[in-house]
Tab-separated table of C-alpha atoms and ligand atoms in Angstrom:
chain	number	residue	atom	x	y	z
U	1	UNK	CA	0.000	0.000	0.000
U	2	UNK	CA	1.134	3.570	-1.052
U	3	UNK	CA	1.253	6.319	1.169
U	4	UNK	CA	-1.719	8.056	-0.417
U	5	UNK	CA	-3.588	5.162	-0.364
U	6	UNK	CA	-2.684	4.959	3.523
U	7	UNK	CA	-4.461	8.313	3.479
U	8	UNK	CA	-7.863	7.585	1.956
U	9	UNK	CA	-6.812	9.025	-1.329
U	10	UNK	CA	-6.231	6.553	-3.913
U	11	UNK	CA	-4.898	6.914	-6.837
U	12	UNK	CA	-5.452	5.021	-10.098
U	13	UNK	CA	-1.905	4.197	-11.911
U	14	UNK	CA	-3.864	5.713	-15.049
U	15	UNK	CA	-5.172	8.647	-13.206
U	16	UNK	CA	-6.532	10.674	-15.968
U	17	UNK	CA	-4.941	8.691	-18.968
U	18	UNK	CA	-6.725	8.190	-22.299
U	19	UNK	CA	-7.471	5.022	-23.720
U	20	UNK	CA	-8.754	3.395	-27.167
U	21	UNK	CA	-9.847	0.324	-26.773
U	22	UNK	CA	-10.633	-1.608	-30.070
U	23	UNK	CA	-12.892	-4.916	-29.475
U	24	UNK	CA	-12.994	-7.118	-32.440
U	25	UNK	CA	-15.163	-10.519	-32.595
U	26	UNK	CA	-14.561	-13.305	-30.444
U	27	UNK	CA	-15.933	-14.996	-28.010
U	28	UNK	CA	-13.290	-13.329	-25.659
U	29	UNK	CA	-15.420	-9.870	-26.410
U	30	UNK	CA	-17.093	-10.539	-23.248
U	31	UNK	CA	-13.590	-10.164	-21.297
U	32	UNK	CA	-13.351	-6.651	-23.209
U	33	UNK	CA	-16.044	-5.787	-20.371
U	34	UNK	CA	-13.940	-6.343	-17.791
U	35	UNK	CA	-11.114	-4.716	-18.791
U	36	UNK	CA	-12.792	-1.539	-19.344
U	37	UNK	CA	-14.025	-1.961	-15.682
U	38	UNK	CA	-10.652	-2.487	-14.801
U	39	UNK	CA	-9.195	0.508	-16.845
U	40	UNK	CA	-11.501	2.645	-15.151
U	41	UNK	CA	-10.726	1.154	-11.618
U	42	UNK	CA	-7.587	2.600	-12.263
U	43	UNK	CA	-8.435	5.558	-13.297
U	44	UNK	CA	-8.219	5.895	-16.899
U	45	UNK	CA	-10.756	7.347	-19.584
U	46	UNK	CA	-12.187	4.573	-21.838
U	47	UNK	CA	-13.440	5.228	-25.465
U	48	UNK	CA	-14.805	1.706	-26.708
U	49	UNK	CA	-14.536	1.301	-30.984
U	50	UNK	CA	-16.129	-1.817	-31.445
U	51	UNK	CA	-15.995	-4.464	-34.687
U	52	UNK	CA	-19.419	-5.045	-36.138
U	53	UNK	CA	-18.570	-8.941	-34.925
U	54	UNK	CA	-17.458	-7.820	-31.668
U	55	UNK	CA	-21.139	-6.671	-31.288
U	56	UNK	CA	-22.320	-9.761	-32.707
U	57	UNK	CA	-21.118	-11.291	-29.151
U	58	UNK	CA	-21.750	-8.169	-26.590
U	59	UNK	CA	-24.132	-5.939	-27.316
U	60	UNK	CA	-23.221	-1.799	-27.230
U	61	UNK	CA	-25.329	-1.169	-23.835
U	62	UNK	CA	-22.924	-3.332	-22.094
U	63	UNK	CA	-19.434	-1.598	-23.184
U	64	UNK	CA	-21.502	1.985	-22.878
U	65	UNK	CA	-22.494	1.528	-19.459
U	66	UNK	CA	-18.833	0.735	-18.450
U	67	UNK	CA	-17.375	3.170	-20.283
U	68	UNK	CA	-19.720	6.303	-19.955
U	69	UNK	CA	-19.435	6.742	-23.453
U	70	UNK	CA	-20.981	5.901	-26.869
U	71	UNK	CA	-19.791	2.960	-28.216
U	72	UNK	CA	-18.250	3.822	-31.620
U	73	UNK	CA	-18.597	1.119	-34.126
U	74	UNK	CA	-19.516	3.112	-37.712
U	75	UNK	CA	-16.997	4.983	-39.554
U	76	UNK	CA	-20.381	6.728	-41.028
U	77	UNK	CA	-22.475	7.545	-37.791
U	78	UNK	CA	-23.397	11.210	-38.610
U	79	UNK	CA	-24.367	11.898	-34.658
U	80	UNK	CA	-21.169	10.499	-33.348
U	81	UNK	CA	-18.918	12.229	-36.109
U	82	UNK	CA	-20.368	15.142	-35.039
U	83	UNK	CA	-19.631	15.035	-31.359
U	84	UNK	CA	-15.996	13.389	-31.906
U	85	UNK	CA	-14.600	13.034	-35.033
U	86	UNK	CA	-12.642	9.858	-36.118
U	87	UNK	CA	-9.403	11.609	-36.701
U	88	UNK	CA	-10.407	13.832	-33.311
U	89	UNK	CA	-11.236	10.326	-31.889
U	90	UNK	CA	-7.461	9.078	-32.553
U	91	UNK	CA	-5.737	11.851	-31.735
U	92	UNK	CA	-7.125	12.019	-28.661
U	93	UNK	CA	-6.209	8.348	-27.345
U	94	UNK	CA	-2.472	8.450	-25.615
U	95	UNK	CA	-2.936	4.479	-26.334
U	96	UNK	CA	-4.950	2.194	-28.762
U	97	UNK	CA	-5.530	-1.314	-27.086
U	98	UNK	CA	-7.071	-4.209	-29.373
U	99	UNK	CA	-8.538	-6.832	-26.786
U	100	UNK	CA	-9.359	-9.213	-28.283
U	101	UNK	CA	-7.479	-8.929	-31.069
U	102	UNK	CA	-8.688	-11.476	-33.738
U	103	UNK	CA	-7.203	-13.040	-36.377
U	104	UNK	CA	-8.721	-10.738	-39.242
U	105	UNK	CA	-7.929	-8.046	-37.227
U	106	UNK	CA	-4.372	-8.706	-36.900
U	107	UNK	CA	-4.097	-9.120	-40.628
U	108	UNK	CA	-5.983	-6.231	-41.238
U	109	UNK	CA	-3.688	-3.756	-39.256
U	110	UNK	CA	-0.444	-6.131	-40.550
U	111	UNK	CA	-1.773	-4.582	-43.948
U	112	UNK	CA	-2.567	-1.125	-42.935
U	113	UNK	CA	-5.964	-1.562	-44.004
U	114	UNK	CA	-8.490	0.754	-43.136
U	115	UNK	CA	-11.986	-0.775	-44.056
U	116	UNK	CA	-13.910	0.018	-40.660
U	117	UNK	CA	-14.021	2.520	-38.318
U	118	UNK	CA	-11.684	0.369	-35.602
U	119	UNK	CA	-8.719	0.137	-38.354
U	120	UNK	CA	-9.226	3.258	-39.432
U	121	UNK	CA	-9.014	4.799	-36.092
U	122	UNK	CA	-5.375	2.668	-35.808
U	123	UNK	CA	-4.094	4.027	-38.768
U	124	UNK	CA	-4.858	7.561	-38.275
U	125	UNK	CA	-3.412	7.645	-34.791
U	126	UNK	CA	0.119	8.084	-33.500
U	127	UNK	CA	-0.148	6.500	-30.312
U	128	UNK	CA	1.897	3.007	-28.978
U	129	UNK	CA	-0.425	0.065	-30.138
U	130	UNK	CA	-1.098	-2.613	-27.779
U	131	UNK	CA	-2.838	-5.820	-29.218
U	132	UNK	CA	-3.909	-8.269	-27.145
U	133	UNK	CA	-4.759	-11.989	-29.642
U	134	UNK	CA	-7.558	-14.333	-28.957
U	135	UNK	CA	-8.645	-16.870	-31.034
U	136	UNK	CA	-8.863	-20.475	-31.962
U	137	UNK	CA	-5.481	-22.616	-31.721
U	138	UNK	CA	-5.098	-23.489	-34.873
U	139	UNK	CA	-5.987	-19.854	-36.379
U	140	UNK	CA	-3.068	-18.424	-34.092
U	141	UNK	CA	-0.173	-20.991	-35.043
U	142	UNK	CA	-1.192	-20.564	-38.599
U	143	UNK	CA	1.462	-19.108	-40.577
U	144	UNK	CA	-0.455	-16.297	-41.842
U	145	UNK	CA	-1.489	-15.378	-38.265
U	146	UNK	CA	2.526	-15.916	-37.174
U	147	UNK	CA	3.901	-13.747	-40.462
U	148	UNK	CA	1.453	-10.828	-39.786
U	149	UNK	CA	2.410	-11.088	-35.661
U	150	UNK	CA	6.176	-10.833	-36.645
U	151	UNK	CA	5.189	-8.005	-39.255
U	152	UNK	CA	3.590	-5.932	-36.579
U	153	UNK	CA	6.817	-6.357	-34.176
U	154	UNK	CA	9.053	-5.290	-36.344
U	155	UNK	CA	7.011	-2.081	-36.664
U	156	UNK	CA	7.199	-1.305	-33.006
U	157	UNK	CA	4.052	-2.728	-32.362
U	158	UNK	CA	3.753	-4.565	-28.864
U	159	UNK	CA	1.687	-7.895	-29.430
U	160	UNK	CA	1.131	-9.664	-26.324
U	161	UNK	CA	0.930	-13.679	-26.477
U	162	UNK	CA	-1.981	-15.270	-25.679
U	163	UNK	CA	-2.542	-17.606	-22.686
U	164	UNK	CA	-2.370	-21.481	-23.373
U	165	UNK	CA	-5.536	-23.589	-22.148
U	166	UNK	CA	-8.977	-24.447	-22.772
U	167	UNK	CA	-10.604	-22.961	-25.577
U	168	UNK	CA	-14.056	-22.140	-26.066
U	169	UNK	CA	-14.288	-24.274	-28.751
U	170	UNK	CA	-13.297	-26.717	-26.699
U	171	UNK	CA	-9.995	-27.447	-27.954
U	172	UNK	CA	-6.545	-27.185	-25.611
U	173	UNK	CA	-3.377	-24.645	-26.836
U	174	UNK	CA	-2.572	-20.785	-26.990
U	175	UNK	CA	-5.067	-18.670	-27.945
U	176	UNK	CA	-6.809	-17.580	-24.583
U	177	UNK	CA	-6.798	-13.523	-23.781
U	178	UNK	CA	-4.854	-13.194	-21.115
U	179	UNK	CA	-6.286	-11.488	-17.763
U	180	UNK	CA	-7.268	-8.357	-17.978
U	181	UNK	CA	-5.333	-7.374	-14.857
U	182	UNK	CA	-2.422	-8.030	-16.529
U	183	UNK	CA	-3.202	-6.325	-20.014
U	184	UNK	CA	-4.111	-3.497	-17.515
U	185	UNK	CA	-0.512	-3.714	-16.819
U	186	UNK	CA	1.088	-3.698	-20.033
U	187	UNK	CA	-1.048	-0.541	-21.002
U	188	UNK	CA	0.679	1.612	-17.710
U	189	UNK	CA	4.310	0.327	-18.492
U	190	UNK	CA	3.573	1.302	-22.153
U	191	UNK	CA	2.182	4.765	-21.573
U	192	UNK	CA	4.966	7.542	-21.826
U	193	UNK	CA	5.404	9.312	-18.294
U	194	UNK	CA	2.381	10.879	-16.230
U	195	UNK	CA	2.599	14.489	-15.735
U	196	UNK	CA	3.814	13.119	-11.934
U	197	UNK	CA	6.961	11.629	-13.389
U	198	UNK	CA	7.912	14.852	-15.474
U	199	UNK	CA	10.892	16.711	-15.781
U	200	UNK	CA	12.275	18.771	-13.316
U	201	UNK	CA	15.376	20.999	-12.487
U	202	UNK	CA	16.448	19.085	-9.522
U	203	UNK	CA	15.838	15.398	-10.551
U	204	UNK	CA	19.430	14.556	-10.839
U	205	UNK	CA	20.716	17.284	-8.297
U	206	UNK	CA	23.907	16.310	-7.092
U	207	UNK	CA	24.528	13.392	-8.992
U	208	UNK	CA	27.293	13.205	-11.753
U	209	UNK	CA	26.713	11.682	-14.977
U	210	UNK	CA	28.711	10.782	-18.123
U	211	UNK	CA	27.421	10.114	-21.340
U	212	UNK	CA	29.577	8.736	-24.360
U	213	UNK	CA	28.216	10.663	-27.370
U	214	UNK	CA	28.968	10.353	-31.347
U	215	UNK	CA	30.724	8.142	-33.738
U	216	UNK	CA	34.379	6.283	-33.358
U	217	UNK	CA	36.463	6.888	-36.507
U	218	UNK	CA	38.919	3.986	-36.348
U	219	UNK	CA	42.118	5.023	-38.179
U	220	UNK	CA	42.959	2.768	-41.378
U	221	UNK	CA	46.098	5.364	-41.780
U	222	UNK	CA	47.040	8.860	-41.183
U	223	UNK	CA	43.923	9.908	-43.674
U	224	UNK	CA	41.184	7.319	-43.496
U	225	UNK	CA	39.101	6.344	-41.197
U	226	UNK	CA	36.341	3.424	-40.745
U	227	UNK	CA	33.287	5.587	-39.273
U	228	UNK	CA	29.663	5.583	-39.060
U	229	UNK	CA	26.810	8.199	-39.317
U	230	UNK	CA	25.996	8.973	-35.600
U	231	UNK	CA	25.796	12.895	-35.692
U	232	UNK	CA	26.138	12.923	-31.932
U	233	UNK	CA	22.333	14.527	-31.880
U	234	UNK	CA	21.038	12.228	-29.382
U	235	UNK	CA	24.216	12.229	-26.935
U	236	UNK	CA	24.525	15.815	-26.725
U	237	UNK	CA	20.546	16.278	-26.502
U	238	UNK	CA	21.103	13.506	-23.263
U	239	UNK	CA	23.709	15.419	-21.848
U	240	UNK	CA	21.836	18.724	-22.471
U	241	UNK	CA	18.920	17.399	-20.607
U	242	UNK	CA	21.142	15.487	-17.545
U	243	UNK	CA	22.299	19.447	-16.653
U	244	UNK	CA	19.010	21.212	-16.749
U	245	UNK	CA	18.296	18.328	-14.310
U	246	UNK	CA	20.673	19.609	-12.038
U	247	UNK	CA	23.539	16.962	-12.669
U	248	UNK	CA	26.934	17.657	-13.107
U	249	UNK	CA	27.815	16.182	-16.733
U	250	UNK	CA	30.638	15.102	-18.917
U	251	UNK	CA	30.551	13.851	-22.330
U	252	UNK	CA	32.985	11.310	-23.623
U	253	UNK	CA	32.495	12.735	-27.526
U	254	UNK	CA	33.737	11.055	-30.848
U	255	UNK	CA	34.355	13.674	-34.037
U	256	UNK	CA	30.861	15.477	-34.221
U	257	UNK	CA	30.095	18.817	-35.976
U	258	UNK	CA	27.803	19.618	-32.684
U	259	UNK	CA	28.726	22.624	-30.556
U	260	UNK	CA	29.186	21.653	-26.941
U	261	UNK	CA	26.255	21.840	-24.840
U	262	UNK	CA	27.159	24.661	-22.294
U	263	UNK	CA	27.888	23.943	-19.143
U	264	UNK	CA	28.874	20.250	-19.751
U	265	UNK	CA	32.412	19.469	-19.642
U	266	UNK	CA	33.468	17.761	-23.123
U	267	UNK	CA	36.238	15.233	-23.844
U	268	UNK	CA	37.187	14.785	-27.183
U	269	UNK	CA	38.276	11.434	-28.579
U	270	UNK	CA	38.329	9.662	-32.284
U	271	UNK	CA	38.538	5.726	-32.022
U	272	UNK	CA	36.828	3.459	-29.472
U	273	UNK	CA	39.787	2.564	-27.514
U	274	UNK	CA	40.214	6.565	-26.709
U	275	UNK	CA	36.544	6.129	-25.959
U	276	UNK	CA	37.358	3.410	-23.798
U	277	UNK	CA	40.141	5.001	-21.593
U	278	UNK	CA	38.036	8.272	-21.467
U	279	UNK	CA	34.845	6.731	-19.946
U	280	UNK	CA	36.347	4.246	-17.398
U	281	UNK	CA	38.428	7.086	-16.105
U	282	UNK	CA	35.396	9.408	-15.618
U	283	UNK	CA	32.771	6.639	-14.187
U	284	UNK	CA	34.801	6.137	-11.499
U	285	UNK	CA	33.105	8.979	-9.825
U	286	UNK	CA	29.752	9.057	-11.318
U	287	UNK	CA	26.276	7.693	-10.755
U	288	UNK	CA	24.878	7.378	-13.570
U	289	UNK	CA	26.302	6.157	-17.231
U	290	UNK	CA	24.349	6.977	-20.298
U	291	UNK	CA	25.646	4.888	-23.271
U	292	UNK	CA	24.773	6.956	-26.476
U	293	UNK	CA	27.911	6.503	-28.555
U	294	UNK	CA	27.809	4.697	-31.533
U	295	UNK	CA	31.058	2.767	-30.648
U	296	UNK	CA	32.639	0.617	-33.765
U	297	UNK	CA	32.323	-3.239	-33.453
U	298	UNK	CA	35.625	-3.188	-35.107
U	299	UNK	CA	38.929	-1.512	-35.660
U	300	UNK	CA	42.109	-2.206	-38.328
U	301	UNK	CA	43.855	-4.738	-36.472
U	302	UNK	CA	47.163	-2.903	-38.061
U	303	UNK	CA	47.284	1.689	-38.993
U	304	UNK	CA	49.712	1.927	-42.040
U	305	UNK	CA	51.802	5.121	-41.920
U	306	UNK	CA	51.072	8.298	-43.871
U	307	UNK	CA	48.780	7.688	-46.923
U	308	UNK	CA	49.508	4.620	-48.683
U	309	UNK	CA	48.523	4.751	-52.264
U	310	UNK	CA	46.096	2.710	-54.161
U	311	UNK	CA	47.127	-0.269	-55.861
U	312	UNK	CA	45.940	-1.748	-59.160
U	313	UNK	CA	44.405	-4.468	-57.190
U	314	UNK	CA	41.485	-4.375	-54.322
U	315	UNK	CA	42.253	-4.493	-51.051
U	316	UNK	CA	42.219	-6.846	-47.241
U	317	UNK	CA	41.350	-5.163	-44.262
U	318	UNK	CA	42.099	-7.278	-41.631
U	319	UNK	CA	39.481	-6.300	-38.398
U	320	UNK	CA	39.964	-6.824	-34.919
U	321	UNK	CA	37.082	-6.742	-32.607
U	322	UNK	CA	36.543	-3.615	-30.213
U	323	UNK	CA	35.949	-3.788	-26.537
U	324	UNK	CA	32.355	-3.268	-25.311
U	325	UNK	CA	32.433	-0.309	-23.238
U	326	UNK	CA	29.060	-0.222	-21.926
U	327	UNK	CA	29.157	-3.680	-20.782
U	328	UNK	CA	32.835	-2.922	-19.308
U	329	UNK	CA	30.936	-0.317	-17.671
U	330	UNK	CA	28.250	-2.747	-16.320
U	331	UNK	CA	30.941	-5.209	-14.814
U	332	UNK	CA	32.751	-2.397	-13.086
U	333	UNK	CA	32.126	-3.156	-8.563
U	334	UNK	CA	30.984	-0.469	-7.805
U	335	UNK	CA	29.470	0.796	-10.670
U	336	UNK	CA	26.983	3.481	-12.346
U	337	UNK	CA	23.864	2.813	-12.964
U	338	UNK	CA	24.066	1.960	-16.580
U	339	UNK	CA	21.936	3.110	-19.779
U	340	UNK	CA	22.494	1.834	-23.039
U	341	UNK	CA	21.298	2.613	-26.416
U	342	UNK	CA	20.532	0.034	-29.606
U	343	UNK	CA	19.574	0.715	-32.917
U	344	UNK	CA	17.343	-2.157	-34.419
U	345	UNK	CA	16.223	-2.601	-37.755
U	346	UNK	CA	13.514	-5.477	-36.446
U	347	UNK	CA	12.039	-6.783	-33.334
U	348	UNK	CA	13.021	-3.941	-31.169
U	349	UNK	CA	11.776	-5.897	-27.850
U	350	UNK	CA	13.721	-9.023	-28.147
U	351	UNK	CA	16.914	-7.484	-29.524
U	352	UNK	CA	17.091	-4.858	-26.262
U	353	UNK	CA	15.899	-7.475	-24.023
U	354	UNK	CA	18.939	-9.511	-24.953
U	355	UNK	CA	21.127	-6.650	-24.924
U	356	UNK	CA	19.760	-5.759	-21.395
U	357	UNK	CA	20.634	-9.539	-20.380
U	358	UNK	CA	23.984	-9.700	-22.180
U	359	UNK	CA	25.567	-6.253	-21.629
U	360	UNK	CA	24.338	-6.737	-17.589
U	361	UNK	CA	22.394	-2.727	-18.144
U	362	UNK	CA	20.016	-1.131	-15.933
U	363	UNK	CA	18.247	0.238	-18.658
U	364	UNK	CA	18.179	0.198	-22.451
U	365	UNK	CA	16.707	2.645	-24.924
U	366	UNK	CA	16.110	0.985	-28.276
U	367	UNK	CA	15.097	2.472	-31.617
U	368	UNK	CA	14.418	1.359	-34.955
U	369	UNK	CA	16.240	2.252	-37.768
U	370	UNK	CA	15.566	2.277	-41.680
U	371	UNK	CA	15.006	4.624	-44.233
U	372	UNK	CA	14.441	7.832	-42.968
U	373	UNK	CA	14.484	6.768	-38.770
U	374	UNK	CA	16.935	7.087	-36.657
U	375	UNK	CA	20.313	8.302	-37.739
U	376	UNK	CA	20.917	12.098	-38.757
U	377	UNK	CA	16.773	12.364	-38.210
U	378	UNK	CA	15.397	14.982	-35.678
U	379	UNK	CA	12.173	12.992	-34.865
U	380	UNK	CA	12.583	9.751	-33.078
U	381	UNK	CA	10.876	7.366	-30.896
U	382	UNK	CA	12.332	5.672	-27.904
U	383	UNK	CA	11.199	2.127	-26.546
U	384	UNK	CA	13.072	1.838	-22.873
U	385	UNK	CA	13.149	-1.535	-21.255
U	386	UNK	CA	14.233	-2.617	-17.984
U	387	UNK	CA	13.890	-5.664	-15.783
U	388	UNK	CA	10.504	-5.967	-15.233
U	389	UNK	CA	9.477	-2.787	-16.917
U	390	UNK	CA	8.905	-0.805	-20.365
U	391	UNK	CA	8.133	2.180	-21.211
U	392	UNK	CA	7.978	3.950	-25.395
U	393	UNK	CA	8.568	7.817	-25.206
U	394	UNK	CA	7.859	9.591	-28.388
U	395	UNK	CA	7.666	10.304	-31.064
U	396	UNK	CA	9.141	13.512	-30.920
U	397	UNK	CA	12.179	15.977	-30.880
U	398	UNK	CA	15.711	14.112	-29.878
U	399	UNK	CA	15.450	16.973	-26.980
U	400	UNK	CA	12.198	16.120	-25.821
U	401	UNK	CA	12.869	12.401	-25.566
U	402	UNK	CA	16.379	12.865	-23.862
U	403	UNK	CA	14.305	15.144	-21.471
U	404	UNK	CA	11.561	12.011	-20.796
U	405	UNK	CA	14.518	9.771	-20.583
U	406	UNK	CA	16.831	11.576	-18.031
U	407	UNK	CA	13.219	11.877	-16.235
U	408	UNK	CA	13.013	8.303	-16.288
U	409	UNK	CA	16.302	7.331	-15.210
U	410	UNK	CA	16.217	9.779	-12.146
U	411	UNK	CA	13.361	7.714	-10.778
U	412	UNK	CA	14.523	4.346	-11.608
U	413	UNK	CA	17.715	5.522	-10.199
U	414	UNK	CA	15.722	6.915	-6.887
U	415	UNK	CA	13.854	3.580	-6.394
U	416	UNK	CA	17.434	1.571	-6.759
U	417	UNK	CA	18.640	3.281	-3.992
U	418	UNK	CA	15.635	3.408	-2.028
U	419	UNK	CA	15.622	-0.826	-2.040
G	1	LIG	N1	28.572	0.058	-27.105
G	1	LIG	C1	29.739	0.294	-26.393
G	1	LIG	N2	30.923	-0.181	-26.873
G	1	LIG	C2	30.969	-0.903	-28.009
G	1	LIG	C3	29.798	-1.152	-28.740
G	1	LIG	C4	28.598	-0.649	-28.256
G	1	LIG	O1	29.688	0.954	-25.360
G	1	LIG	N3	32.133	-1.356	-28.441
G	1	LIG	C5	27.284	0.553	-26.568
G	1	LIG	C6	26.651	1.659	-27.362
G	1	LIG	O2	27.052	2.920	-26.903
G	1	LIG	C7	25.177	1.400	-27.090
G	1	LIG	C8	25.100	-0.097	-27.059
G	1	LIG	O3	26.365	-0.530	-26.629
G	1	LIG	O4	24.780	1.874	-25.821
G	1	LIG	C9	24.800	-0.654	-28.421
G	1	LIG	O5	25.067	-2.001	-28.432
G	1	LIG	P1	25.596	-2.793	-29.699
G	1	LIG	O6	25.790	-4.187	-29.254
G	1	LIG	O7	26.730	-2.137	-30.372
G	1	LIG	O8	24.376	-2.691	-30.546
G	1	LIG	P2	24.190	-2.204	-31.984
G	1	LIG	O9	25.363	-1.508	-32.524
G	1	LIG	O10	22.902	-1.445	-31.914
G	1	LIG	O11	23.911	-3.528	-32.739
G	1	LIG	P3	24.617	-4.942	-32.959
G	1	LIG	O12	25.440	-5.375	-31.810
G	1	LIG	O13	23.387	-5.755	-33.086
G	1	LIG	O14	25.411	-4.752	-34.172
C-alpha cells in the first residue's frame, strides 16, 4: 500500500490517462467488459470502438455503461462524427488497445488496411499500439497469423501472447486472452510518463553523470578512417537534458560537428579505444552512465603510416574486434547505474531485451532504424526496457525524448537506492 492510499486518497496508476480500446469478434469480447471496468478502476478514460462482430457477441449497452461513453462502431455515424470526429477520436487516445485482437484483425492492421471505423481509427493515430490476440489454436499458429504477428513487431508494435488452455471451442493450446489485470498492466508500463513523473530541475541534483556521445572513426592510416553516421544529436541532446536536471555532466564525444552543450564538460576522442580510456576514467566517480555513442564493433587490427597509395588491385582489411564499453561499464564493482542505447532494424523488444541480459544494463533505450528513422533524423521514438518494466517515449524531438529519458532514469535511479 502507497502512502496516499494509507491516506484515503487513492490513486489510479492511469489517473486521468486516455485510452482506445478496439474490441474485435470473439468470443473473448465478453472479457473486453472487464477490462474496461478495470481501466476505469484505475483511473483511466475509456473510449470503446467496437468491430461489427465484436457486437455480434456483446451488445453496445454493455461496453456503454462501463465506459460512460458511446460505443463507436460506424466509420459513417453522422451523430457520433459530429460530437468526436474519427481523426479527433485518434488523436485524442495516448494508447490504442485491441482486446481481443482477432485473427482478421491482426491481418488487417499487418496490412494497414483501413476498411472500418476500428482500423481506421489505428491508422490515423500516433499513439503506442497494444494488441492483445484471442482466437482459436489453430488460427493463431497458422502461418499467416505468425507472419502478420512478426510483421507488426518489427514495426514497433507490442503484441502480447496469448494464454495457453482451454478454448471455447473446446480445444486445448494458446489462444486464450490473457487477464485483464495483466493487459491493464502492459497498457501503464507502455504509456509515456504521467505528468507526476515529469521533468524537473532538480531530478538529478547532485549526482554526476557521463554520457559517451557520437561516432568512433577507427584510423585505417594517417587519412582514413572506418566511421559511421551517428551525428552525436542524441548524446549531446542527453547530456543537455542530464544538466538542466541539475547533474553535473561530462561527455565522452567522438568527431561530431555539434557545438558543446554549455555547461557540460566535453572530452574529445576519435577511435573506441580513446573512448574506452576516457569513460572508465570518468565513471569512477559518477552515478549514472548513459551509453549513447555509436562505438565501432571493429577496428584495423594494423594503422599503415602516412597515406599509402592505391594499388591496381582491391584491397584486405584485416578487423579486430573492439571492446564493449558499456558492458565494461556494467561489470565495473561499484558501478553506475548503466543506460544503453541500440539501434534495431527489427524486433526492437527481443533485440534490447537480450542486450539488457547480455551487456548486464540497468536500462536500455532501443530504436528502430531504416530509411528515414533514426540516424541524422530529428524525430525519433524511444522504446526503454528494464527488468521488469517498459516504457515507449515519443515520437518527438531528440530533446524532448532525452528530457523524458533523463526523467526516467532519475526515478529508476531513486527507487534503486531506495531498495
Ligand atoms: N557500445 C559500447 N561499446 C561498443 C559497442 C557498443 O559501449 N564497443 C554501446 C553503445 O554505446 C550502445 C550499445 O552498446 O549503448 C549498443 O550495443 P551494440 O551491441 O553495439 O548494438 P548495436 O550496434 O545497436 O547492434 P549490434 O550489436 O546488433 O550490431
Amino acid at each position: 500500500m502507497t502512502a496516499d492510499e494509507e491516506c484515503g486518497e487513492r490513486r489510479g496508476r492511469l489517473d486521468g490517462r486516455r485510452v482506445l480500446l478496439v474490441v474485435a469478434g470473439g468470443i473473448a469480447a465478453y472479457k473486453a467488459a472487464e477490462l474496461v471496468r478495470k481501466l476505469r478502476g484505475e483511473g483511466a478514460e475509456v473510449r470503446v470502438a467496437a468491430t461489427a462482430g465484436a457486437l455480434r457477441f456483446v451488445g453496445v449497452a454493455t461496453f456503454q455503461a462501463l465506459s460512460g461513453h458511446r460505443v463507436r462502431h460506424d466509420l459513417w455515424d453522422e451523430e457520433a462524427e459530429a460530437a468526436m470526429g474519427h481523426i479527433e477520436l485518434a488523436r485524442w487516445a495516448e494508447i490504442v488497445v485491441a482486446a481481443p485482437a482477432s485473427a482478421h484483425l491482426l491481418a488487417r492492421f499487418a496490412h494497414g488496411l483501413a476498411d472500418d471505423l476500428p482500423t481506421t481509427l489505428v491508422l490515423a493515430s500516433e499513439a503506442p499500439l497494444l494488441l492483445v490476440p484471442a482466437m482459436n489454436r489453430v488460427m493463431w499458429l497458422h502461418p499467416a497469423t505468425q507472419a502478420n504477428v512478426a510483421h507488426l513487431r518489427a514495426r514497433g508494435v507490442t503484441v502480447l501472447e496469448p494464454d495457453v488452455g482451454e478454448q471455447a471451442c473446446g480445444e486445448h493450446g494458446p489462444g486464450r486472452l490473457p487477464e485483464p489485470a495483466l493487459i491493464v498492466e502492459r497498457v501503464q508500463a507502455l504509456l509515456a510518463p504521467g505528468p507526476g513523473e515529469r521533468f524537473s530541475a532538480d531530478l538529478l541534483a547532485g549526482r554526476r553523470v557521463v554520457v559517451s556521445a557520437g561516432p568512433t572513426r577507427e584510423p585505417l592510416d594517417e587519412v582514413r578512417y572506418i566511421g559511421n553516421r551517428s551525428s552525436g544529436r542524441m548524446g549531446y541532446a542527453v547530456a543537455t537534458a542530464a544538466l538542466r536536471a541539475g547533474a553535473e555532466v561530462v561527455v565522452v564525444s567522438g568527431p561530431v560537428g555539434l557545438p558543446p552543450p554549455e555547461g557540460v564538460r566535453v572530452r574529445r576522442v576519435e577511435t573506441a579505444l580513446e573512448m574506452r580510456e576516457a569513460v572508465l576514467d570518468e565513471v569512477r566517480a559518477a552515478d549514472v552512465f548513459m551509453a549513447v555513442a555509436a562505438v565501432a564493433d571493429y577496428r584495423p587490427a594494423r594503422r599503415a603510416a602516412g597515406k599509402p597509395a592505391k594499388t591496381a588491385g582491391g584491397l584486405r582489411l584485416e578487423l579486430v574486434p573492439n571492446p564493449d564499453i558499456v558492458a565494461e561499464v556494467a561489470a565495473l564493482d561499484p558501478r553506475p547505474f548503466v543506460v544503453g542505447f541500440a539501434a534495431e532494424a527489427d524486433d526492437l523488444e527481443a533485440h534490447c531485451r537480450n542486450k539488457l541480459e547480455r551487456k548486464g544494463l540497468d536500462m536500455i533505450a532501443g530504436n528502430l532504424v531504416g530509411p528515414g528513422r533514426g540516424f541524422d533524423v530529428e524525430d525519433n521514438t524511444l522504446h526503454v526496457f528494464w527488468a521488469g518494466g517498459e516504457v515507449r517515449l515519443g515520437p518527438g524531438a531528440k530533446t524532448a525524448l532525452a528530457r523524458d529519458l533523463v526523467a526516467l532514469v532519475a526515478r529508476r535511479l531513486a527507487e534503486r537506492r531506495r531498495r
